[in-house]
PDB file of C-alpha atoms and ligand atoms in Angstrom:
ATOM      1  CA  MET A 932     115.947  90.242  70.898  1.00  0.00           C
ATOM      2  CA  LEU A 933     115.204  91.011  74.538  1.00  0.00           C
ATOM      3  CA  ILE A 934     115.633  94.097  76.689  1.00  0.00           C
ATOM      4  CA  GLU A 935     115.030  93.587  80.400  1.00  0.00           C
ATOM      5  CA  THR A 936     113.953  96.340  82.779  1.00  0.00           C
ATOM      6  CA  LYS A 937     112.984  96.137  86.451  1.00  0.00           C
ATOM      7  CA  ARG A 938     109.413  95.020  85.725  1.00  0.00           C
ATOM      8  CA  LEU A 939     109.323  94.190  82.016  1.00  0.00           C
ATOM      9  CA  LYS A 940     110.633  92.064  79.190  1.00  0.00           C
ATOM     10  CA  VAL A 941     110.627  94.174  76.040  1.00  0.00           C
ATOM     11  CA  ARG A 942     111.120  91.606  73.318  1.00  0.00           C
ATOM     12  CA  THR A 943     110.489  90.300  69.834  1.00  0.00           C
ATOM     13  CA  PHE A 944     106.877  89.221  69.271  1.00  0.00           C
ATOM     14  CA  LYS A 945     106.056  85.500  69.578  1.00  0.00           C
ATOM     15  CA  LEU A 946     103.280  83.726  67.642  1.00  0.00           C
ATOM     16  CA  GLU A 947     101.475  82.982  70.933  1.00  0.00           C
ATOM     17  CA  ASP A 948     101.083  86.734  71.669  1.00  0.00           C
ATOM     18  CA  TRP A 949      98.133  87.105  69.300  1.00  0.00           C
ATOM     19  CA  GLN A 950      95.359  86.803  71.898  1.00  0.00           C
ATOM     20  CA  ASP A 951      97.026  89.302  74.232  1.00  0.00           C
ATOM     21  CA  LEU A 952      97.352  91.691  71.261  1.00  0.00           C
ATOM     22  CA  GLN A 953      93.719  91.140  70.256  1.00  0.00           C
ATOM     23  CA  GLU A 954      92.560  91.803  73.849  1.00  0.00           C
ATOM     24  CA  TYR A 955      93.565  95.474  73.608  1.00  0.00           C
ATOM     25  CA  VAL A 956      93.518  96.379  69.896  1.00  0.00           C
ATOM     26  CA  SER A 957      89.893  95.244  69.689  1.00  0.00           C
ATOM     27  CA  GLN A 958      88.817  97.892  72.242  1.00  0.00           C
ATOM     28  CA  LYS A 959      87.418 101.042  70.624  1.00  0.00           C
ATOM     29  CA  SER A 960      88.668 103.293  73.435  1.00  0.00           C
ATOM     30  CA  VAL A 961      92.248 102.064  72.910  1.00  0.00           C
ATOM     31  CA  MET A 962      92.149 102.714  69.154  1.00  0.00           C
ATOM     32  CA  THR A 963      90.540 106.185  69.223  1.00  0.00           C
ATOM     33  CA  TYR A 964      93.676 107.823  67.813  1.00  0.00           C
ATOM     34  CA  GLU A 965      94.902 104.932  65.673  1.00  0.00           C
ATOM     35  CA  ARG A 966      94.043 103.739  62.188  1.00  0.00           C
ATOM     36  CA  ASP A 967      91.406 100.997  62.121  1.00  0.00           C
ATOM     37  CA  TRP A 968      92.766  97.484  62.579  1.00  0.00           C
ATOM     38  CA  ASP A 969      91.172  94.243  61.484  1.00  0.00           C
ATOM     39  CA  THR A 970      91.030  92.490  64.858  1.00  0.00           C
ATOM     40  CA  SER A 971      89.719  89.096  63.731  1.00  0.00           C
ATOM     41  CA  ASP A 972      91.581  86.010  65.050  1.00  0.00           C
ATOM     42  CA  ALA A 973      93.171  85.384  61.639  1.00  0.00           C
ATOM     43  CA  SER A 974      94.340  88.975  61.236  1.00  0.00           C
ATOM     44  CA  CYS A 975      95.841  89.162  64.751  1.00  0.00           C
ATOM     45  CA  GLN A 976      97.649  85.868  64.116  1.00  0.00           C
ATOM     46  CA  GLU A 977      99.011  87.236  60.829  1.00  0.00           C
ATOM     47  CA  LYS A 978     100.062  90.542  62.409  1.00  0.00           C
ATOM     48  CA  VAL A 979     101.934  88.847  65.231  1.00  0.00           C
ATOM     49  CA  LYS A 980     103.749  86.632  62.706  1.00  0.00           C
ATOM     50  CA  TYR A 981     104.676  89.707  60.661  1.00  0.00           C
ATOM     51  CA  PHE A 982     105.817  91.624  63.769  1.00  0.00           C
ATOM     52  CA  SER A 983     107.874  88.623  64.943  1.00  0.00           C
ATOM     53  CA  GLU A 984     109.816  88.647  61.660  1.00  0.00           C
ATOM     54  CA  GLY A 985     110.637  92.382  61.719  1.00  0.00           C
ATOM     55  CA  ASP A 986     112.645  94.598  64.024  1.00  0.00           C
ATOM     56  CA  THR A 987     110.322  97.554  64.607  1.00  0.00           C
ATOM     57  CA  MET A 988     107.548  96.169  66.848  1.00  0.00           C
ATOM     58  CA  TRP A 989     108.478  95.369  70.446  1.00  0.00           C
ATOM     59  CA  ALA A 990     106.164  93.247  72.595  1.00  0.00           C
ATOM     60  CA  VAL A 991     106.043  94.297  76.240  1.00  0.00           C
ATOM     61  CA  GLU A 992     105.657  91.472  78.755  1.00  0.00           C
ATOM     62  CA  LEU A 993     104.991  92.030  82.439  1.00  0.00           C
ATOM     63  CA  LYS A 994     107.530  89.787  84.186  1.00  0.00           C
ATOM     64  CA  ASP A 995     105.358  89.068  87.244  1.00  0.00           C
ATOM     65  CA  ILE A 996     102.550  87.431  85.259  1.00  0.00           C
ATOM     66  CA  GLY A 997     104.196  86.573  81.925  1.00  0.00           C
ATOM     67  CA  LYS A 998     101.534  88.437  79.945  1.00  0.00           C
ATOM     68  CA  MET A 999     102.037  90.666  76.893  1.00  0.00           C
ATOM     69  CA  ILE A1000     100.475  93.976  77.986  1.00  0.00           C
ATOM     70  CA  GLY A1001     101.270  96.288  75.085  1.00  0.00           C
ATOM     71  CA  HIS A1002     103.697  97.071  72.335  1.00  0.00           C
ATOM     72  CA  VAL A1003     106.084  99.785  71.246  1.00  0.00           C
ATOM     73  CA  TYR A1004     106.816 100.723  67.645  1.00  0.00           C
ATOM     74  CA  PHE A1005     110.347 101.987  67.000  1.00  0.00           C
ATOM     75  CA  GLY A1006     111.215 102.430  63.352  1.00  0.00           C
ATOM     76  CA  GLN A1007     113.771 104.282  61.278  1.00  0.00           C
ATOM     77  CA  VAL A1008     112.575 106.913  58.817  1.00  0.00           C
ATOM     78  CA  GLN A1009     114.062 107.899  55.451  1.00  0.00           C
ATOM     79  CA  PRO A1010     116.640 108.997  54.510  1.00  0.00           C
ATOM     80  CA  LYS A1011     118.520 106.359  56.487  1.00  0.00           C
ATOM     81  CA  ASP A1012     121.755 108.352  56.849  1.00  0.00           C
ATOM     82  CA  PHE A1013     119.879 110.960  58.960  1.00  0.00           C
ATOM     83  CA  MET A1014     119.690 108.264  61.692  1.00  0.00           C
ATOM     84  CA  GLU A1015     116.214 109.323  62.781  1.00  0.00           C
ATOM     85  CA  TRP A1016     113.649 107.005  64.379  1.00  0.00           C
ATOM     86  CA  THR A1017     110.022 107.415  65.351  1.00  0.00           C
ATOM     87  CA  ILE A1018     108.282 105.894  68.352  1.00  0.00           C
ATOM     88  CA  GLY A1019     104.678 104.856  69.060  1.00  0.00           C
ATOM     89  CA  TYR A1020     102.888 102.639  71.580  1.00  0.00           C
ATOM     90  CA  ILE A1021      99.587 100.926  72.339  1.00  0.00           C
ATOM     91  CA  PHE A1022      98.887  99.324  75.704  1.00  0.00           C
ATOM     92  CA  ASN A1023      96.161  97.244  77.340  1.00  0.00           C
ATOM     93  CA  PRO A1024      94.023  99.565  79.529  1.00  0.00           C
ATOM     94  CA  LYS A1025      94.012  96.981  82.346  1.00  0.00           C
ATOM     95  CA  PHE A1026      97.632  97.991  82.893  1.00  0.00           C
ATOM     96  CA  TYR A1027      97.460 101.782  82.452  1.00  0.00           C
ATOM     97  CA  GLY A1028      98.616 104.025  85.251  1.00  0.00           C
ATOM     98  CA  ASN A1029     101.672 102.046  86.373  1.00  0.00           C
ATOM     99  CA  GLY A1030     104.387 103.561  84.230  1.00  0.00           C
ATOM    100  CA  TYR A1031     104.801 100.383  82.168  1.00  0.00           C
ATOM    101  CA  ALA A1032     104.532 102.179  78.798  1.00  0.00           C
ATOM    102  CA  THR A1033     107.104 104.746  79.926  1.00  0.00           C
ATOM    103  CA  GLU A1034     109.448 101.998  81.167  1.00  0.00           C
ATOM    104  CA  ALA A1035     109.129 100.074  77.880  1.00  0.00           C
ATOM    105  CA  ALA A1036     109.622 103.142  75.691  1.00  0.00           C
ATOM    106  CA  LYS A1037     112.701 104.163  77.717  1.00  0.00           C
ATOM    107  CA  ALA A1038     114.182 100.685  77.236  1.00  0.00           C
ATOM    108  CA  VAL A1039     113.656 100.750  73.479  1.00  0.00           C
ATOM    109  CA  MET A1040     115.082 104.272  73.188  1.00  0.00           C
ATOM    110  CA  GLN A1041     118.107 103.372  75.326  1.00  0.00           C
ATOM    111  CA  TYR A1042     118.702 100.405  73.012  1.00  0.00           C
ATOM    112  CA  GLY A1043     118.364 102.722  70.006  1.00  0.00           C
ATOM    113  CA  PHE A1044     120.854 105.285  71.290  1.00  0.00           C
ATOM    114  CA  ASP A1045     123.362 102.650  72.515  1.00  0.00           C
ATOM    115  CA  GLU A1046     123.139  99.949  69.875  1.00  0.00           C
ATOM    116  CA  LEU A1047     121.717 101.495  66.711  1.00  0.00           C
ATOM    117  CA  GLY A1048     123.460 104.860  66.786  1.00  0.00           C
ATOM    118  CA  VAL A1049     120.184 106.791  66.773  1.00  0.00           C
ATOM    119  CA  HIS A1050     120.668 110.549  66.450  1.00  0.00           C
ATOM    120  CA  ARG A1051     117.095 111.802  66.901  1.00  0.00           C
ATOM    121  CA  VAL A1052     113.741 110.316  67.908  1.00  0.00           C
ATOM    122  CA  PHE A1053     110.422 111.963  67.145  1.00  0.00           C
ATOM    123  CA  ALA A1054     106.801 111.134  67.892  1.00  0.00           C
ATOM    124  CA  LYS A1055     103.471 112.546  66.810  1.00  0.00           C
ATOM    125  CA  CYS A1056     100.169 112.571  68.617  1.00  0.00           C
ATOM    126  CA  ASN A1057      96.756 114.163  68.707  1.00  0.00           C
ATOM    127  CA  PRO A1058      96.622 117.117  71.176  1.00  0.00           C
ATOM    128  CA  ASP A1059      93.482 115.528  72.697  1.00  0.00           C
ATOM    129  CA  ASN A1060      95.445 112.354  73.485  1.00  0.00           C
ATOM    130  CA  THR A1061      96.740 113.638  76.814  1.00  0.00           C
ATOM    131  CA  PRO A1062      98.065 110.265  78.114  1.00  0.00           C
ATOM    132  CA  SER A1063     100.177 110.003  74.969  1.00  0.00           C
ATOM    133  CA  TRP A1064     101.840 113.429  75.122  1.00  0.00           C
ATOM    134  CA  LYS A1065     102.305 113.123  78.888  1.00  0.00           C
ATOM    135  CA  LEU A1066     104.193 109.905  78.207  1.00  0.00           C
ATOM    136  CA  LEU A1067     106.380 111.685  75.634  1.00  0.00           C
ATOM    137  CA  GLU A1068     107.172 114.347  78.230  1.00  0.00           C
ATOM    138  CA  ARG A1069     108.130 111.608  80.744  1.00  0.00           C
ATOM    139  CA  LEU A1070     110.603 110.465  78.076  1.00  0.00           C
ATOM    140  CA  SER A1071     112.142 113.978  78.231  1.00  0.00           C
ATOM    141  CA  MET A1072     110.959 114.694  74.683  1.00  0.00           C
ATOM    142  CA  GLU A1073     110.168 118.286  73.804  1.00  0.00           C
ATOM    143  CA  ARG A1074     107.095 119.571  72.035  1.00  0.00           C
ATOM    144  CA  GLU A1075     108.398 121.152  68.834  1.00  0.00           C
ATOM    145  CA  GLY A1076     105.075 122.361  67.514  1.00  0.00           C
ATOM    146  CA  CYS A1077     101.559 121.602  66.455  1.00  0.00           C
ATOM    147  CA  SER A1078     100.633 120.991  62.815  1.00  0.00           C
ATOM    148  CA  MET A1079      97.089 122.077  62.077  1.00  0.00           C
ATOM    149  CA  LYS A1080      94.647 119.702  60.369  1.00  0.00           C
ATOM    150  CA  ARG A1081      97.437 117.350  59.337  1.00  0.00           C
ATOM    151  CA  VAL A1082      95.944 113.889  59.914  1.00  0.00           C
ATOM    152  CA  CYS A1083      92.818 112.183  58.631  1.00  0.00           C
ATOM    153  CA  PHE A1084      91.997 108.644  59.766  1.00  0.00           C
ATOM    154  CA  ILE A1085      88.200 108.952  59.497  1.00  0.00           C
ATOM    155  CA  LYS A1086      85.537 110.575  57.334  1.00  0.00           C
ATOM    156  CA  ASP A1087      82.174 112.050  58.317  1.00  0.00           C
ATOM    157  CA  GLU A1088      78.804 110.680  57.190  1.00  0.00           C
ATOM    158  CA  LYS A1089      79.092 112.692  53.943  1.00  0.00           C
ATOM    159  CA  GLY A1090      82.477 111.147  53.180  1.00  0.00           C
ATOM    160  CA  GLN A1091      84.332 114.361  54.015  1.00  0.00           C
ATOM    161  CA  PRO A1092      87.685 114.052  55.833  1.00  0.00           C
ATOM    162  CA  ILE A1093      87.748 114.744  59.589  1.00  0.00           C
ATOM    163  CA  TRP A1094      91.048 116.525  60.091  1.00  0.00           C
ATOM    164  CA  TRP A1095      93.047 116.293  63.322  1.00  0.00           C
ATOM    165  CA  ASP A1096      95.811 118.554  64.547  1.00  0.00           C
ATOM    166  CA  GLU A1097      99.086 116.886  65.473  1.00  0.00           C
ATOM    167  CA  TYR A1098     101.759 117.612  68.087  1.00  0.00           C
ATOM    168  CA  GLN A1099     105.336 116.747  67.251  1.00  0.00           C
ATOM    169  CA  TYR A1100     107.780 115.811  70.005  1.00  0.00           C
ATOM    170  CA  ALA A1101     111.477 114.982  69.660  1.00  0.00           C
ATOM    171  CA  ILE A1102     114.693 114.308  71.524  1.00  0.00           C
ATOM    172  CA  LEU A1103     118.342 114.247  70.411  1.00  0.00           C
ATOM    173  CA  GLN A1104     120.874 111.631  71.460  1.00  0.00           C
ATOM    174  CA  GLU A1105     122.828 114.200  73.485  1.00  0.00           C
ATOM    175  CA  GLU A1106     119.708 115.175  75.467  1.00  0.00           C
ATOM    176  CA  TRP A1107     118.829 111.609  76.479  1.00  0.00           C
ATOM    177  CA  PRO A1108     119.024 110.839  80.226  1.00  0.00           C
ATOM    178  CA  VAL A1109     120.560 107.355  80.437  1.00  0.00           C
ATOM    179  CA  PHE A1110     118.090 104.638  81.499  1.00  0.00           C
ATOM    180  CA  SER A1111     119.239 101.413  83.103  1.00  0.00           C
ATOM    181  CA  CYS A1112     118.224  98.209  81.313  1.00  0.00           C
ATOM    182  CA  THR A1113     119.893  95.021  80.072  1.00  0.00           C
ATOM    183  CA  VAL A1114     120.052  94.027  76.423  1.00  0.00           C
ATOM    184  CA  HIS A1115     120.219  90.263  75.729  1.00  0.00           C
ATOM    185  CA  LYS A1116     121.220  89.695  72.116  1.00  0.00           C
TER     186      LYS A1116
HETATM  187  C1  COA B1047      99.431 106.183  75.568  1.00  0.00           C
HETATM  188  C2  COA B1047      99.333 105.119  76.660  1.00  0.00           C
HETATM  189  C3  COA B1047     100.309 103.968  76.370  1.00  0.00           C
HETATM  190  C4  COA B1047      99.666 105.767  78.009  1.00  0.00           C
HETATM  191  O1  COA B1047      99.382 104.860  79.053  1.00  0.00           O
HETATM  192  P1  COA B1047      99.691 105.276  80.573  1.00  0.00           P
HETATM  193  O2  COA B1047      99.253 104.161  81.431  1.00  0.00           O
HETATM  194  O3  COA B1047      99.167 106.650  80.838  1.00  0.00           O
HETATM  195  O4  COA B1047     101.284 105.391  80.556  1.00  0.00           O
HETATM  196  P2  COA B1047     102.318 104.697  81.544  1.00  0.00           P
HETATM  197  O5  COA B1047     102.201 103.224  81.482  1.00  0.00           O
HETATM  198  O6  COA B1047     103.640 105.267  81.239  1.00  0.00           O
HETATM  199  O7  COA B1047     101.813 105.151  82.985  1.00  0.00           O
HETATM  200  C5  COA B1047     101.882 106.512  83.351  1.00  0.00           C
HETATM  201  C6  COA B1047     100.893 106.788  84.445  1.00  0.00           C
HETATM  202  O8  COA B1047     101.184 105.926  85.538  1.00  0.00           O
HETATM  203  C7  COA B1047     101.608 106.694  86.665  1.00  0.00           C
HETATM  204  N1  COA B1047     102.706 105.928  87.273  1.00  0.00           N
HETATM  205  C8  COA B1047     102.550 105.085  88.331  1.00  0.00           C
HETATM  206  N2  COA B1047     103.725 104.484  88.596  1.00  0.00           N
HETATM  207  C9  COA B1047     104.637 104.956  87.724  1.00  0.00           C
HETATM  208  C10 COA B1047     106.009 104.703  87.506  1.00  0.00           C
HETATM  209  N3  COA B1047     106.680 103.815  88.251  1.00  0.00           N
HETATM  210  N4  COA B1047     106.650 105.351  86.495  1.00  0.00           N
HETATM  211  C11 COA B1047     105.983 106.231  85.710  1.00  0.00           C
HETATM  212  N5  COA B1047     104.651 106.509  85.858  1.00  0.00           N
HETATM  213  C12 COA B1047     103.988 105.874  86.859  1.00  0.00           C
HETATM  214  C13 COA B1047     101.994 108.042  86.115  1.00  0.00           C
HETATM  215  O9  COA B1047     101.861 109.045  87.089  1.00  0.00           O
HETATM  216  C14 COA B1047     101.002 108.195  84.987  1.00  0.00           C
HETATM  217  O10 COA B1047      99.725 108.503  85.476  1.00  0.00           O
HETATM  218  P3  COA B1047      99.077 109.974  85.221  1.00  0.00           P
HETATM  219  O11 COA B1047      98.983 110.166  83.736  1.00  0.00           O
HETATM  220  O12 COA B1047      97.762 109.849  85.900  1.00  0.00           O
HETATM  221  O13 COA B1047     100.027 110.931  85.843  1.00  0.00           O
HETATM  222  C15 COA B1047      97.882 104.547  76.729  1.00  0.00           C
HETATM  223  O14 COA B1047      97.004 105.591  77.061  1.00  0.00           O
HETATM  224  C16 COA B1047      97.419 103.882  75.434  1.00  0.00           C
HETATM  225  O15 COA B1047      97.820 102.769  75.105  1.00  0.00           O
HETATM  226  N6  COA B1047      96.519 104.581  74.696  1.00  0.00           N
HETATM  227  C17 COA B1047      95.911 104.034  73.510  1.00  0.00           C
HETATM  228  C18 COA B1047      96.842 103.984  72.333  1.00  0.00           C
HETATM  229  C19 COA B1047      97.349 105.363  71.964  1.00  0.00           C
HETATM  230  O16 COA B1047      96.609 106.336  71.967  1.00  0.00           O
HETATM  231  N7  COA B1047      98.635 105.405  71.599  1.00  0.00           N
HETATM  232  C20 COA B1047      99.301 106.647  71.245  1.00  0.00           C
HETATM  233  C21 COA B1047      98.958 107.083  69.883  1.00  0.00           C
HETATM  234  S1  COA B1047      99.816 108.601  69.505  1.00  0.00           S
END
């Protein structure tokens, strides 16, 4: 699967993407708000194989240089007949600040609304993760609320959970401003 935008190919993962994936998921600053990943060579190779066989992880390639610069997660949640998807993203910091993550997320959401019949998309993020919620606002998503102490990815030195608050953003199909991109099936 491939969605083409002005600057990007948003596509199925390929086995050869593993080093580009490893380049950014192995950086602590990139993974501050994510669960820990095993970023060994073998694990990144396995992950890329797994992603390439599914339909929820989209690799984002910068057309100019042919490099995979990040990925977008777009997956349906249960129950399936509610037609609700959730979106997430992780990008290589070398390419921050150019609107690439926004462009890729718009492409995937356009595909979802046009081709999958998506009714609603939501996303969650830590209130301290300003680049993430700013991106959600560029996608025209609305902040629906903030759940207090909802998430725990890490524990303190005494083994006690460190709780994080969590913003929820969402958008409905009828609120979506159409984005121009080309889907190659
Ligand atoms: C979240 C994340 C993808 C955002 O990256 P980003 O570079 O800020 O997002 P974009 O690629 O959309 O770029 C937007 C920035 O480029 C600027 N920009 C430049 N050209 C642009 C264009 N053509 N279109 C849109 N924005 C553009 C925007 O003004 C914005 O900068 P600002 O925040 O200083 O105003 C990135 O911080 C990341 O990968 N973080 C680590 C993983 C993570 O936390 N994921 C989310 C977990 S909830």
